[in-house]
CSV table of C-alpha atoms and ligand atoms in Angstrom, one decimal:
chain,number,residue,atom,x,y,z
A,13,UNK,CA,17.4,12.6,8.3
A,14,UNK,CA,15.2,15.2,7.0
A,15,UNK,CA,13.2,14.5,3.6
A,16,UNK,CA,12.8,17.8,1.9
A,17,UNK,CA,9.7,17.2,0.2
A,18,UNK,CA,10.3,20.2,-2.3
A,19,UNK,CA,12.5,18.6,-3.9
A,20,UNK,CA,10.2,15.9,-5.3
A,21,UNK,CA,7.2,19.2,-5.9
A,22,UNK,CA,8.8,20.0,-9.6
A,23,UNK,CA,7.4,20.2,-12.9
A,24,UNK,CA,8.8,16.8,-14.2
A,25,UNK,CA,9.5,15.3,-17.8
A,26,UNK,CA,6.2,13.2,-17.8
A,27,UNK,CA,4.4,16.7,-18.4
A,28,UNK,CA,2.8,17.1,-15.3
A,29,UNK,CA,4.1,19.3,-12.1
A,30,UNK,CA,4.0,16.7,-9.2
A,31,UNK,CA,2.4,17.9,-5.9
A,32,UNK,CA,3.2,17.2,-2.6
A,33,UNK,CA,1.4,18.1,0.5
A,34,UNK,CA,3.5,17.2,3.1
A,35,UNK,CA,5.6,20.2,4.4
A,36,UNK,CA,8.3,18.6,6.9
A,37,UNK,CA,9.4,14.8,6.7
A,38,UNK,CA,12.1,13.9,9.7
A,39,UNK,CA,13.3,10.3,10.1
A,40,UNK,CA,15.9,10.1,13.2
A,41,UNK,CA,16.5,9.9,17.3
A,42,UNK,CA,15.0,12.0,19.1
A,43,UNK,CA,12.6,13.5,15.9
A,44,UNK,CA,9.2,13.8,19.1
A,45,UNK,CA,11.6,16.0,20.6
A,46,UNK,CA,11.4,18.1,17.4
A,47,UNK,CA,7.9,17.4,17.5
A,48,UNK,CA,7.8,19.3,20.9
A,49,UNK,CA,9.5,22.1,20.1
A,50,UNK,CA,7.5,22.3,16.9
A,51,UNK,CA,4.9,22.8,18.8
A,52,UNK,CA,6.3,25.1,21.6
A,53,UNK,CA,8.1,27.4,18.9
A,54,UNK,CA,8.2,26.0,15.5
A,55,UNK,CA,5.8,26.2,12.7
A,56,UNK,CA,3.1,24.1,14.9
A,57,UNK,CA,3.3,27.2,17.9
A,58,UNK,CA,-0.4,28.6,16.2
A,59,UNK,CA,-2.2,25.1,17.3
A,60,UNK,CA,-3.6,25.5,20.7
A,61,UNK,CA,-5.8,22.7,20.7
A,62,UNK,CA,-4.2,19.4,20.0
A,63,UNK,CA,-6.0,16.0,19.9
A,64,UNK,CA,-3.6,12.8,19.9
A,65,UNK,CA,-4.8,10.1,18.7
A,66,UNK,CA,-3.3,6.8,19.8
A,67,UNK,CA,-3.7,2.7,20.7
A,68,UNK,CA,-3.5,1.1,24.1
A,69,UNK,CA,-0.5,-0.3,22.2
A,70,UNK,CA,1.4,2.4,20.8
A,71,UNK,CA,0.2,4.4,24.0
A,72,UNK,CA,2.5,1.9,25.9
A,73,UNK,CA,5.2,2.4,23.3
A,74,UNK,CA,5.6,6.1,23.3
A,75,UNK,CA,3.8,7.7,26.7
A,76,UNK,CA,7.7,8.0,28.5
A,77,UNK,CA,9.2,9.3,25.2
A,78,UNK,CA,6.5,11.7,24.5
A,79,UNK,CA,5.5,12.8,28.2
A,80,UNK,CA,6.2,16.4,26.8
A,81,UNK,CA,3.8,16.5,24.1
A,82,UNK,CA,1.0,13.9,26.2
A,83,UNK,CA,0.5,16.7,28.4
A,84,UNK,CA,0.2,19.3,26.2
A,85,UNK,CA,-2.6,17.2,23.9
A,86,UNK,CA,-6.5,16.3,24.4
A,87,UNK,CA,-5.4,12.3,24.4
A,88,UNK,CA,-7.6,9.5,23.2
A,89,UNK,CA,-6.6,6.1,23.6
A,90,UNK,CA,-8.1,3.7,21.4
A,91,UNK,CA,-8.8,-0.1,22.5
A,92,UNK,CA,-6.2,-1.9,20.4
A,93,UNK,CA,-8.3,-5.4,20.6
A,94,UNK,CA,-10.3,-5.5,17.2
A,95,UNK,CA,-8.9,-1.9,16.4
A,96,UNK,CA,-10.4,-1.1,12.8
A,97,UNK,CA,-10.4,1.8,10.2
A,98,UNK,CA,-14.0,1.9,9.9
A,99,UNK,CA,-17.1,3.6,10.5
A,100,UNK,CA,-17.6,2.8,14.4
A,101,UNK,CA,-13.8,3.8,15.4
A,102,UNK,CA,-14.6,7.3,13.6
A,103,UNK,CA,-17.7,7.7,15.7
A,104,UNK,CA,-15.6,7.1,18.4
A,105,UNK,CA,-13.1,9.9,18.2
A,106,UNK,CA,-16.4,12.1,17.1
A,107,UNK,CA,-17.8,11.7,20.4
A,108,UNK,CA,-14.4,12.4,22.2
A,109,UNK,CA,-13.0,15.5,19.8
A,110,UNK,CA,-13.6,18.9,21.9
A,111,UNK,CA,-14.9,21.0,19.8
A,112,UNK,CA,-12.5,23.7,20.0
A,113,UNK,CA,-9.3,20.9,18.8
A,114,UNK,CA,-7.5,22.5,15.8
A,115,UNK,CA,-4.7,20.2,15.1
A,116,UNK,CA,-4.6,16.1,15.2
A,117,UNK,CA,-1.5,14.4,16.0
A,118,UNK,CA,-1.6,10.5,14.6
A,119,UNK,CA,0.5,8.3,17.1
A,120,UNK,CA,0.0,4.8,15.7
A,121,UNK,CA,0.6,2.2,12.4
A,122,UNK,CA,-1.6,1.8,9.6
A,123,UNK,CA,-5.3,2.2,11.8
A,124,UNK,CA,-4.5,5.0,13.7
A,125,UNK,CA,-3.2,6.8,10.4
A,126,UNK,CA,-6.1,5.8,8.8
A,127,UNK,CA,-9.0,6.8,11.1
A,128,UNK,CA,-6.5,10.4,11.8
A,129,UNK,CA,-6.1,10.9,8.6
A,130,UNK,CA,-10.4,10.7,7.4
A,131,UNK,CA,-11.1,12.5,11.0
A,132,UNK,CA,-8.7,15.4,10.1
A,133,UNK,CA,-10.2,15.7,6.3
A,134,UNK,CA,-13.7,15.6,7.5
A,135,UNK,CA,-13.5,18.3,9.8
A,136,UNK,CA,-10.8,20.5,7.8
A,137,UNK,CA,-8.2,20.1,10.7
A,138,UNK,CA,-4.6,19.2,9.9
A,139,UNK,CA,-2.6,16.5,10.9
A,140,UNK,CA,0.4,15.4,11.6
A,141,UNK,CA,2.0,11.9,11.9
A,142,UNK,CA,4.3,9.9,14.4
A,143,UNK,CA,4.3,6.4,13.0
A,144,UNK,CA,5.7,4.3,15.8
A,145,UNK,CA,6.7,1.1,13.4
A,146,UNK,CA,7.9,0.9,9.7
A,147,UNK,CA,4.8,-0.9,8.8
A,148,UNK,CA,3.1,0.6,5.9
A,149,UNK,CA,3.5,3.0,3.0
A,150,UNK,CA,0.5,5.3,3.8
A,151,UNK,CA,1.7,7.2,6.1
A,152,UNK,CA,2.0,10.0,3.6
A,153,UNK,CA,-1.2,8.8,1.5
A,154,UNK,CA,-3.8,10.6,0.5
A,155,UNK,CA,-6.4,8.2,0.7
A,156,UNK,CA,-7.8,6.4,3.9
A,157,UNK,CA,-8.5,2.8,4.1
A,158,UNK,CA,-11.9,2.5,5.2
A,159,UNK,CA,-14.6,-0.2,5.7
A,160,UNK,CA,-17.4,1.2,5.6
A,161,UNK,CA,-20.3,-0.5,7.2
A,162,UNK,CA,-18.8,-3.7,6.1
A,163,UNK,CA,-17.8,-2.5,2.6
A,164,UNK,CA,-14.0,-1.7,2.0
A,165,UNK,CA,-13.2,1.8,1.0
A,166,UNK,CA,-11.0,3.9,-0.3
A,167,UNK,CA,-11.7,7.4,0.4
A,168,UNK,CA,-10.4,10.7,0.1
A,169,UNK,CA,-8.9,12.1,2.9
A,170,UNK,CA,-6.1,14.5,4.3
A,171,UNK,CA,-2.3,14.1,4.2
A,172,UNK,CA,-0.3,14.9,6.7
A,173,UNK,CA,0.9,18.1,7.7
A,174,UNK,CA,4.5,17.0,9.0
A,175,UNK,CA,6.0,13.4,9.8
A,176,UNK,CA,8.0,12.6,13.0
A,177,UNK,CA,9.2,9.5,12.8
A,178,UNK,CA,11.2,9.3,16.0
A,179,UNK,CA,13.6,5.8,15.2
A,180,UNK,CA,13.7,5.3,19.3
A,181,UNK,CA,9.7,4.5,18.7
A,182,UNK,CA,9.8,2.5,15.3
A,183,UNK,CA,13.2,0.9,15.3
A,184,UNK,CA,11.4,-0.9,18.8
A,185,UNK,CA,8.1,-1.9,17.1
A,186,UNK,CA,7.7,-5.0,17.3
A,187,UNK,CA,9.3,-7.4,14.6
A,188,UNK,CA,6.1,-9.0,12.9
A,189,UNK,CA,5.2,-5.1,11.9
A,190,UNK,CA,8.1,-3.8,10.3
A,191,UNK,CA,8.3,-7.2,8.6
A,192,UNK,CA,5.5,-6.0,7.5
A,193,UNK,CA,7.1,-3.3,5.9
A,194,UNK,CA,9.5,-4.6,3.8
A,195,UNK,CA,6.4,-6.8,2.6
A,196,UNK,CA,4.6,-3.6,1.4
A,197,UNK,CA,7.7,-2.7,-0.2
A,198,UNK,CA,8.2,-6.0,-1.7
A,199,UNK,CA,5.0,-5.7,-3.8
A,200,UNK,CA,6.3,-3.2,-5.8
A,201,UNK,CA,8.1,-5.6,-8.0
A,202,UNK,CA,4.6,-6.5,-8.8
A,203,UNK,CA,2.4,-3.3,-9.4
A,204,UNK,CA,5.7,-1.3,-11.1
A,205,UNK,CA,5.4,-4.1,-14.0
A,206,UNK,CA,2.1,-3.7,-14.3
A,207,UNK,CA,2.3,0.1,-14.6
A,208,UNK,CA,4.8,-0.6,-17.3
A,209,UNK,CA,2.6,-3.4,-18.8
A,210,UNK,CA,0.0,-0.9,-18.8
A,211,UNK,CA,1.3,1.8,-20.3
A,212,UNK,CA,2.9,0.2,-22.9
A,213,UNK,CA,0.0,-1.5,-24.1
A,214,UNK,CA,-2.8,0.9,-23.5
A,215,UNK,CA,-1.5,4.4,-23.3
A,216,UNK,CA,-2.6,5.0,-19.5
A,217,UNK,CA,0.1,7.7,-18.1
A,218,UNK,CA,3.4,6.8,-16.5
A,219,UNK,CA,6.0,8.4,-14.5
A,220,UNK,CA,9.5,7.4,-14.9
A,221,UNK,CA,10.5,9.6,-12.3
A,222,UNK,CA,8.0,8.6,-10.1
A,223,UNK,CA,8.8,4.6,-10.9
A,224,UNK,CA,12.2,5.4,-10.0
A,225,UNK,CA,11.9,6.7,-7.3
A,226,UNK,CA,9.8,3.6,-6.2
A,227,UNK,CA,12.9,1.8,-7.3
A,228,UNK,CA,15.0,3.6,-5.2
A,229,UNK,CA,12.7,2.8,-2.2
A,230,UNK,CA,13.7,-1.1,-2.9
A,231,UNK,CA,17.1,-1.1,-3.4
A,232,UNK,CA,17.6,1.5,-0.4
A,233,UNK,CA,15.5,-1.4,1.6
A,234,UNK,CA,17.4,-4.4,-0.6
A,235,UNK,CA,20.5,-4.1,1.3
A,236,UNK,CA,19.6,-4.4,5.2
A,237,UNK,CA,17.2,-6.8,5.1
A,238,UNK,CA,18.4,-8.9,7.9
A,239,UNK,CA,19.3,-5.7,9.8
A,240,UNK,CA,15.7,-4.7,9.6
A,241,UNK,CA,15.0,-8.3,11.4
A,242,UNK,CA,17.1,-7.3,14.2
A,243,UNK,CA,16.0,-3.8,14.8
A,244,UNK,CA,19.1,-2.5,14.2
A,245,UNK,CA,18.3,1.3,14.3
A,246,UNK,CA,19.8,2.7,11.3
A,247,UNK,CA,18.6,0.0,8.9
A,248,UNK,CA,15.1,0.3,9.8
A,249,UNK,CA,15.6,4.3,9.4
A,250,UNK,CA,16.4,2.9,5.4
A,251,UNK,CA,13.0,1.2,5.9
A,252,UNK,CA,11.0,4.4,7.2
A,253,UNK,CA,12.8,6.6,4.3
A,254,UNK,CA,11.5,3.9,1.8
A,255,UNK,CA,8.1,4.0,2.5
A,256,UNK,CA,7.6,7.2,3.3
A,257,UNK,CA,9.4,7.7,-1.0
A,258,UNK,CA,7.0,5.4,-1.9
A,259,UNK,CA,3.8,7.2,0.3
A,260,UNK,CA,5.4,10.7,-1.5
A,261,UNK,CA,5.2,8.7,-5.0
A,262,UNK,CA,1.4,8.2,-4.6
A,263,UNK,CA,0.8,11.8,-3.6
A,264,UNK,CA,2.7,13.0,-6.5
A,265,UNK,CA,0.5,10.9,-9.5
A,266,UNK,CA,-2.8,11.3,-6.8
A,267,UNK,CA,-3.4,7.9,-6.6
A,268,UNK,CA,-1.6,4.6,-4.9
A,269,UNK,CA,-1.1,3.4,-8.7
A,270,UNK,CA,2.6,3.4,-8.7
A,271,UNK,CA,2.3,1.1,-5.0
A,272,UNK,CA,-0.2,-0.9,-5.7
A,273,UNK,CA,-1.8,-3.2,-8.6
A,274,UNK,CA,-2.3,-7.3,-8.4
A,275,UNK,CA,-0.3,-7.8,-5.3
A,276,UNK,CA,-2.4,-5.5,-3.2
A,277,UNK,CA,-5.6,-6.4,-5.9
A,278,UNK,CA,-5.1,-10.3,-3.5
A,279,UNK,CA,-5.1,-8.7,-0.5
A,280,UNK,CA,-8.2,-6.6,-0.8
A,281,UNK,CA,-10.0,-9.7,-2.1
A,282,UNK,CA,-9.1,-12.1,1.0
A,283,UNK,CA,-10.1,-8.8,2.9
A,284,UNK,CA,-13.6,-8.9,1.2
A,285,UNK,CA,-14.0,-12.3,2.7
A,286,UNK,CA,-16.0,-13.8,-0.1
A,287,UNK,CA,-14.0,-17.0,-1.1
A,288,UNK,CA,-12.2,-17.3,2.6
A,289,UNK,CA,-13.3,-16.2,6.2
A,290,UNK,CA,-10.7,-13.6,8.5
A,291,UNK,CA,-7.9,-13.7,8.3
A,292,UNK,CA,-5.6,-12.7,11.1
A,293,UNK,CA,-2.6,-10.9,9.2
A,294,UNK,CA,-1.6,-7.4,8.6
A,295,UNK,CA,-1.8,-5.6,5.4
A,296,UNK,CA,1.9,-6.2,4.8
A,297,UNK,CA,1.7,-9.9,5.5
A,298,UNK,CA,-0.9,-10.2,2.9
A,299,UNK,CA,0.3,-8.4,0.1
A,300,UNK,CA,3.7,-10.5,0.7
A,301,UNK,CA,2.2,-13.7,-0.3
A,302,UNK,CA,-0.4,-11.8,-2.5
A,303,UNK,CA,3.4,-10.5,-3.9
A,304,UNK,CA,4.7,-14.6,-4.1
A,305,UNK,CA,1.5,-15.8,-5.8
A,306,UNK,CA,1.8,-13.5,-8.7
A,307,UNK,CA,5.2,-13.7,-9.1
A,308,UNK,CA,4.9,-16.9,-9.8
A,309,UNK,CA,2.2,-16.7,-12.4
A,310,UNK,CA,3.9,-13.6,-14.3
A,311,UNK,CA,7.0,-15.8,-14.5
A,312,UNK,CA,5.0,-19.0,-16.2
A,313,UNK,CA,3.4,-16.7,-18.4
A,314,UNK,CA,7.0,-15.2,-19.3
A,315,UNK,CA,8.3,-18.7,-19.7
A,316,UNK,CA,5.1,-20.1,-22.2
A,317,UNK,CA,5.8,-16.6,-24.6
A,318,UNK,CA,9.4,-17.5,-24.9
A,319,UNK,CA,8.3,-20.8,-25.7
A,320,UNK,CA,5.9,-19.7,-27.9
A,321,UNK,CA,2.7,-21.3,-26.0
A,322,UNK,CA,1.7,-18.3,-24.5
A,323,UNK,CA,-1.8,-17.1,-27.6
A,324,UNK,CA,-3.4,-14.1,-27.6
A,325,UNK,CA,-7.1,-14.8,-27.5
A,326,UNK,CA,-8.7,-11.3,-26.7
A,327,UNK,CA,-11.3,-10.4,-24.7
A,328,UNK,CA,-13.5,-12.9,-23.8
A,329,UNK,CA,-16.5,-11.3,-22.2
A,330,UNK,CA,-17.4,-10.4,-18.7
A,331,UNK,CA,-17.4,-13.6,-16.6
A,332,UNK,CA,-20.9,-12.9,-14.8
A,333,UNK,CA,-21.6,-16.0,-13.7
A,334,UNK,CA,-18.4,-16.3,-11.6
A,335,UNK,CA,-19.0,-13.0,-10.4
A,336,UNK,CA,-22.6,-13.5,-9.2
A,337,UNK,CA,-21.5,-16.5,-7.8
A,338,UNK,CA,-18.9,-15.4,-5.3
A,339,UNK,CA,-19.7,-11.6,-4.7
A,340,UNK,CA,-23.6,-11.8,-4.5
A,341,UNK,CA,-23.5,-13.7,-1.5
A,342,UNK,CA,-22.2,-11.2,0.1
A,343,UNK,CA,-24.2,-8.2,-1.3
A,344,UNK,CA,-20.8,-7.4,-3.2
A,345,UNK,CA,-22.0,-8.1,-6.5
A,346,UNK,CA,-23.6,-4.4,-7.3
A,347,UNK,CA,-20.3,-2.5,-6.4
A,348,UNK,CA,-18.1,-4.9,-8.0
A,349,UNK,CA,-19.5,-4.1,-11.7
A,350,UNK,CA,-20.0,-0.7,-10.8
A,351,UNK,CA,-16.0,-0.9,-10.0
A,352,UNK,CA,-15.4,-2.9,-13.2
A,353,UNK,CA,-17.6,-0.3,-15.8
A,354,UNK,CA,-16.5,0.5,-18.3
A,355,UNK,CA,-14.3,-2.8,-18.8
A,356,UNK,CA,-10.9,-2.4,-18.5
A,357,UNK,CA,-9.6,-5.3,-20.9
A,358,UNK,CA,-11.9,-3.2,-23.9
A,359,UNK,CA,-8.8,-1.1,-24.2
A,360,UNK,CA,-6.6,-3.5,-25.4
A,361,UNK,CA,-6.1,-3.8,-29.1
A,362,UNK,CA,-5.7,-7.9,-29.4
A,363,UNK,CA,-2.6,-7.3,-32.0
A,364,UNK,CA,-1.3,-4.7,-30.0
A,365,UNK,CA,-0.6,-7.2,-27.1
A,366,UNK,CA,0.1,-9.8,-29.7
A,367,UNK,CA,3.1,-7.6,-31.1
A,368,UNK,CA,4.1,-6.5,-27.5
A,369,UNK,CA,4.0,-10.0,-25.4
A,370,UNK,CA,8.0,-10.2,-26.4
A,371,UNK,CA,8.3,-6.8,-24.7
A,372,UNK,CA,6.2,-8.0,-21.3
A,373,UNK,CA,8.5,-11.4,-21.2
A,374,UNK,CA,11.5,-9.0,-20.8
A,375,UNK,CA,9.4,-7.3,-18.3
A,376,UNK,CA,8.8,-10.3,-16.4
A,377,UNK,CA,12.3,-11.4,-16.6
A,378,UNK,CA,13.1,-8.4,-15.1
A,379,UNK,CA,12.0,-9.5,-11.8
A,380,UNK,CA,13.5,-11.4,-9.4
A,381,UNK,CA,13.3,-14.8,-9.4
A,382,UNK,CA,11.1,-16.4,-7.0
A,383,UNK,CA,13.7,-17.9,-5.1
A,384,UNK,CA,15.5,-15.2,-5.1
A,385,UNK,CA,12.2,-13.1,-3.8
A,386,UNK,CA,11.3,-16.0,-1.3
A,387,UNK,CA,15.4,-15.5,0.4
A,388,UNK,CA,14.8,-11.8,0.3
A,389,UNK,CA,11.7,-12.2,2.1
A,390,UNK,CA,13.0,-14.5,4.1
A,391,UNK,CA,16.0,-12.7,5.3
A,392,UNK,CA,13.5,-9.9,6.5
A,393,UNK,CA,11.7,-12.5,8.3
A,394,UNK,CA,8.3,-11.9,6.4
A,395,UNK,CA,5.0,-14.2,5.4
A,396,UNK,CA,5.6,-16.0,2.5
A,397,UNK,CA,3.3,-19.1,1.9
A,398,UNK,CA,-0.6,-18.7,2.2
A,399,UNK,CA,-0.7,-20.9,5.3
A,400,UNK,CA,1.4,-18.0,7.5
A,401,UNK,CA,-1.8,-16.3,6.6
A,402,UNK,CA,-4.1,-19.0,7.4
A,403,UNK,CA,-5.3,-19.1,3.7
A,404,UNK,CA,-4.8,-22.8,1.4
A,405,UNK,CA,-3.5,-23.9,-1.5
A,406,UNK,CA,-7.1,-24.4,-3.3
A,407,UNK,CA,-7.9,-20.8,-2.7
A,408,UNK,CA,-4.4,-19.7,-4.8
A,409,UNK,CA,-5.7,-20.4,-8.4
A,410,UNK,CA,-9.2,-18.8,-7.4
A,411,UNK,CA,-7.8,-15.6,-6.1
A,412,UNK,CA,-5.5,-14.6,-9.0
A,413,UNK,CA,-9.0,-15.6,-11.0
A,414,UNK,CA,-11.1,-13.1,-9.0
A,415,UNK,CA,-8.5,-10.3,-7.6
A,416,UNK,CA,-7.9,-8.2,-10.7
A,417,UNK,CA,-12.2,-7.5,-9.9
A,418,UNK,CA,-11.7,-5.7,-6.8
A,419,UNK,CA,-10.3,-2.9,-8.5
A,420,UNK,CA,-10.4,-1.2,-11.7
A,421,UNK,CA,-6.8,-1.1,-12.2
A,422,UNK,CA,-5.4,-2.4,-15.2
A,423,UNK,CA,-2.3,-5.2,-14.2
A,424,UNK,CA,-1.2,-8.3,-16.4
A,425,UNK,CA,-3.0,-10.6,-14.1
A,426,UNK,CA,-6.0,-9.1,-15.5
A,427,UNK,CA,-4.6,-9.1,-19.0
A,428,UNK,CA,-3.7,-13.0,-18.0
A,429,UNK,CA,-7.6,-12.7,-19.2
A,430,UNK,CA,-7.2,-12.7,-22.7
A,431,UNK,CA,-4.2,-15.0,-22.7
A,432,UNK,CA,-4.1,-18.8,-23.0
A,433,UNK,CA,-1.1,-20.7,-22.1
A,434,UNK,CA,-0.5,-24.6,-23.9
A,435,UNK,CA,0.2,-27.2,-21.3
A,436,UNK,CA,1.9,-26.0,-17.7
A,437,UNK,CA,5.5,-24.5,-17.1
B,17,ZN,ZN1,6.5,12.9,-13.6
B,18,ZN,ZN1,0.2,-1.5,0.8
C-alpha cells in the first residue's frame, strides 16, 4: 500500500497546520524494487552517490533481494554484536562516508535508523529508509535516540526522505522483533491517557486528530495479533502501517508526545542503569512490561477514587534526597534536575485535580483491563512480566517512583505524586 503522507499535512481543528516531511511511504511486495527504479528513474535519479547503511544481520536479510541497489551503493556493513546508536558507531560511518555521498539509504531496525538518521542530519544529506522488521515506531521520527558518551539522548535529527518497506524483508524478521512491535504499539494505551490527563488538567496542547490517528494504529494492529506471531505477510503489513501512523503522529505535533509518556518514561530509566544493571531486551520488550506495570497502577488508582480513598494532597516538594541517591552515582544527578526545571507538578491547581479525579477514573477505565492487555500481548507473543526482561519484582515499585524523572513530560504516574491512596486495591 502506499501512505500518502499529504493527506495527514492539513491545517487541522486543533489550530495548528500539521507538517510532515516524509514525501513517499510504500508498505508491500516487492517495495526495494520500487526502491530501484526510484533510483534509476524516479524522483531519487539526481542522487549519484549513495551510501547504504546496514548490519551484518540485516545485510544477510536483504543482500539477494536488493542485489540491484547493493551494487549501485557505497555499502557499509556494521558489526551487529553490541551494535549501538551512540557516539562510537557515528564515528564509524564518519570514517567510511566518501566524501562525495549525497543520499543515505537506512537498511536496518531501530539502530541503523538511528545512527542513519543523526548521520544524514549532521551532514545535510537525505535519507531514506528500508526497515527490514516491524520493530519500532521511529522509523519516521524526527529525533534520534542517542547515547551519548554514556548519557541517553534525544537529539534532533533528519526524517526520512521516502520509506520502502518491502513486506518480503519485514514480514521475515525474526519473531522476537516484530513482537517488539506490537509492544511499542501497545504503550500507547498508556502515554494517550496521559496526554488526555494532561491536558485536561493543565492546559498543555492536544490533538484529537492526531490521538486518533494513534488509535487507529491499535485497533488496525488489535485484530491480527496472532497473525503477526506467525508472520503471516499481510498482517504484519497492518503492523508496518501502524507504526509508521504512529511515527507520522510524532512528526506532525514535533515531538514523540502523542507515543510516548510513563510506559516509555520505564524503559529509559532501566536504560539509565541506575537502580538495575543491562538489560538484554529491545526497546519494544521494555516498554511492554514498562506498558504492564503502569497499567496496573493507573487501574488501582482508578479503583481507590471510585471508592473514594484516592486524596489529593498537592505537591509535596522535590524529593532530592531520592534523587541524589540513585542518579548521583552515576553522574546523572546534574542532568536529571536540569530535565526536571521548572517542576512539572507546579502546574497543577490541587482543586483543579481534586474536581477532575472523577474525569481521570473514566479515563483509566477506558483502558483495557490488564488481563485483557496481558491476552493481547500474549497472543502477539510479547514480554510481559519483568523477569522476560531479566529485571525483579523489588525493582517494580522503585521504577514507577523514579521514571516520571527521566523526562519532563507530564503523565499521571507523575501526578500519582500528589496523590495518596488509603489502604491497597
Ligand atoms: Zn491537530
Ligand atoms: Zn517506542
Amino acid at each position: 500500500m502506499r501512505v500518502d503522507a499529504d493527506d495527514f499535512a492539513r491545517p487541522c481543528k486543533c489550530g495548528r497546520e500539521h507538517h510532515v516531511d516524509v514525501k513517499e511511504i510504500l508498505i508491500e511486495e516487492g517495495a526495494t524494487e520500487a526502491l530501484e527504479e526510484a533510483m534509476t528513474d524516479g524522483f531519487l535519479r539526481k542522487y549519484i552517490s549513495p551510501l547504504l547503511i546496514c548490519d551484518t544481520n540485516t545485510h544477510k536479510a536483504t543482500e539477494e533481494i536488493m542485489e540491484g541497489i547493493y551494487d549501485r551503493c557505497q555499502v557499509l556493513v556494521l558489526d551487529a554484536e553490541g551494535l549501538h546508536a551512540d557516539n562510537y558507531a557515528v564515528e564509524i560511518v564518519e570514517n567510511c562516508m566518501e566524501e562525495d555521498i549525497d543520499l543515505i539509504l537506512a537498511v536496518g531496525s531501530g539502530t541503523i535508523h538511528d545512527i542513519s538518521r543523526y548521520v544524514a542530519f549532521r551532514y545535510r544529506i537525505p535519507f531514506v529508509s528500508v526497515p527490514t522488521a516491524a520493530s519500532v515506531d521511529g522509523f519516521v521520527s524526527t529525533v534520534a535516540a542517542m547515547t551519548w558518551n554514556g548519557l541517553k539522548k534525544t537529539i534532533p535529527a533528519a526524517a526520512p526522505l521516502a520509506v520502502f518497506a518491502d513486506t518480503n524483508i519485514f514480514a521475515k524478521a525474526p519473531k522476537r522483533l516484530n513482537a517488539s512491535g506490537v509492544s511499542d504499539l501497545f504503550g500507547k494505551y498508556i502515554c494517550l491517557t496521559d496526554w488526555k490527563v494532561s491536558n485536561m488538567l493543565t492546559g498543555e496542547y492536544y490533538c484529537e486528530y492526531i490521538a486518533e490517528l494513534e488509535e487507529k494504529a491499535l485497533r488496525t494492529v488489535r485484530s491480527c495479533l496472532r497473525d503477526i506471531a506467525e508472520g503471516d505477510e499481510e498482517s504484519c503489513e497492518k503492523l508496518m502501517y501502524a507504526l509508521i501512523l504512529s511515527g507520522l503522529a510524532m512528526q506532525m505535533v514535533g515531538n514523540s508526545r502523542p507515543a510516548s509518556c510513563a510506559e516509555h518514561h520505564m524503559s529509559h530509566l532501566w536504560e539509565m542503569e541506575v537502580i538495575n544493571g543491562h538489560l538484554d531486551a529491545l526497546h519494544g520488550e521494555k516498554v511492554s512490561v514498562g506498558t504492564m506495570l503502569v497499567l496496573k497502577e493507573y487501574k488501582r488508582i482508578a479503583r481507590a477514587i471510585r471508592m473514594g480513598r484516592c486524596h489529593v494532597v498537592g505537591y509535596q516538594g522535590p524529593e532530592t534526597e531520592l534523587l541524589s541517591e540513585t542518579f548521583d552515582r552515576k553522574g546523572l544527578l546534574e542532568g536529571i534536575l536540569q530535565e526536571n526545571e521548572p517542576e512539572l507538578l507546579e502546574s497543577i491547581d490541587k482543586k483543579r485535580l481534586e474536581s477532575k479525579l472523577d474525569r481521570i477514573a473514566d479515563f483509566l477505565e477506558d483502558l483495557p483491563e490488564v488481563d485483557e492487555m496481558e491476552h493481547l500481548l500474549e497472543k502477539a507473543g510479547c514480554t510481559r512480566s519483568v523477569y522476560d526482561i531479566g529485571l525483579t519484582e523489588d525493582k517494580i515499585e522503585q521504577s514507577l517512583v523514579l521514571a516520571p524523572y527521566v523526562r519532563r513530560r507530564l503523565s499521571l504516574l507523575r501526578i500519582r505524586k500528589m496523590l495518596e491512596i488509603e489502604g491497597e486495591y
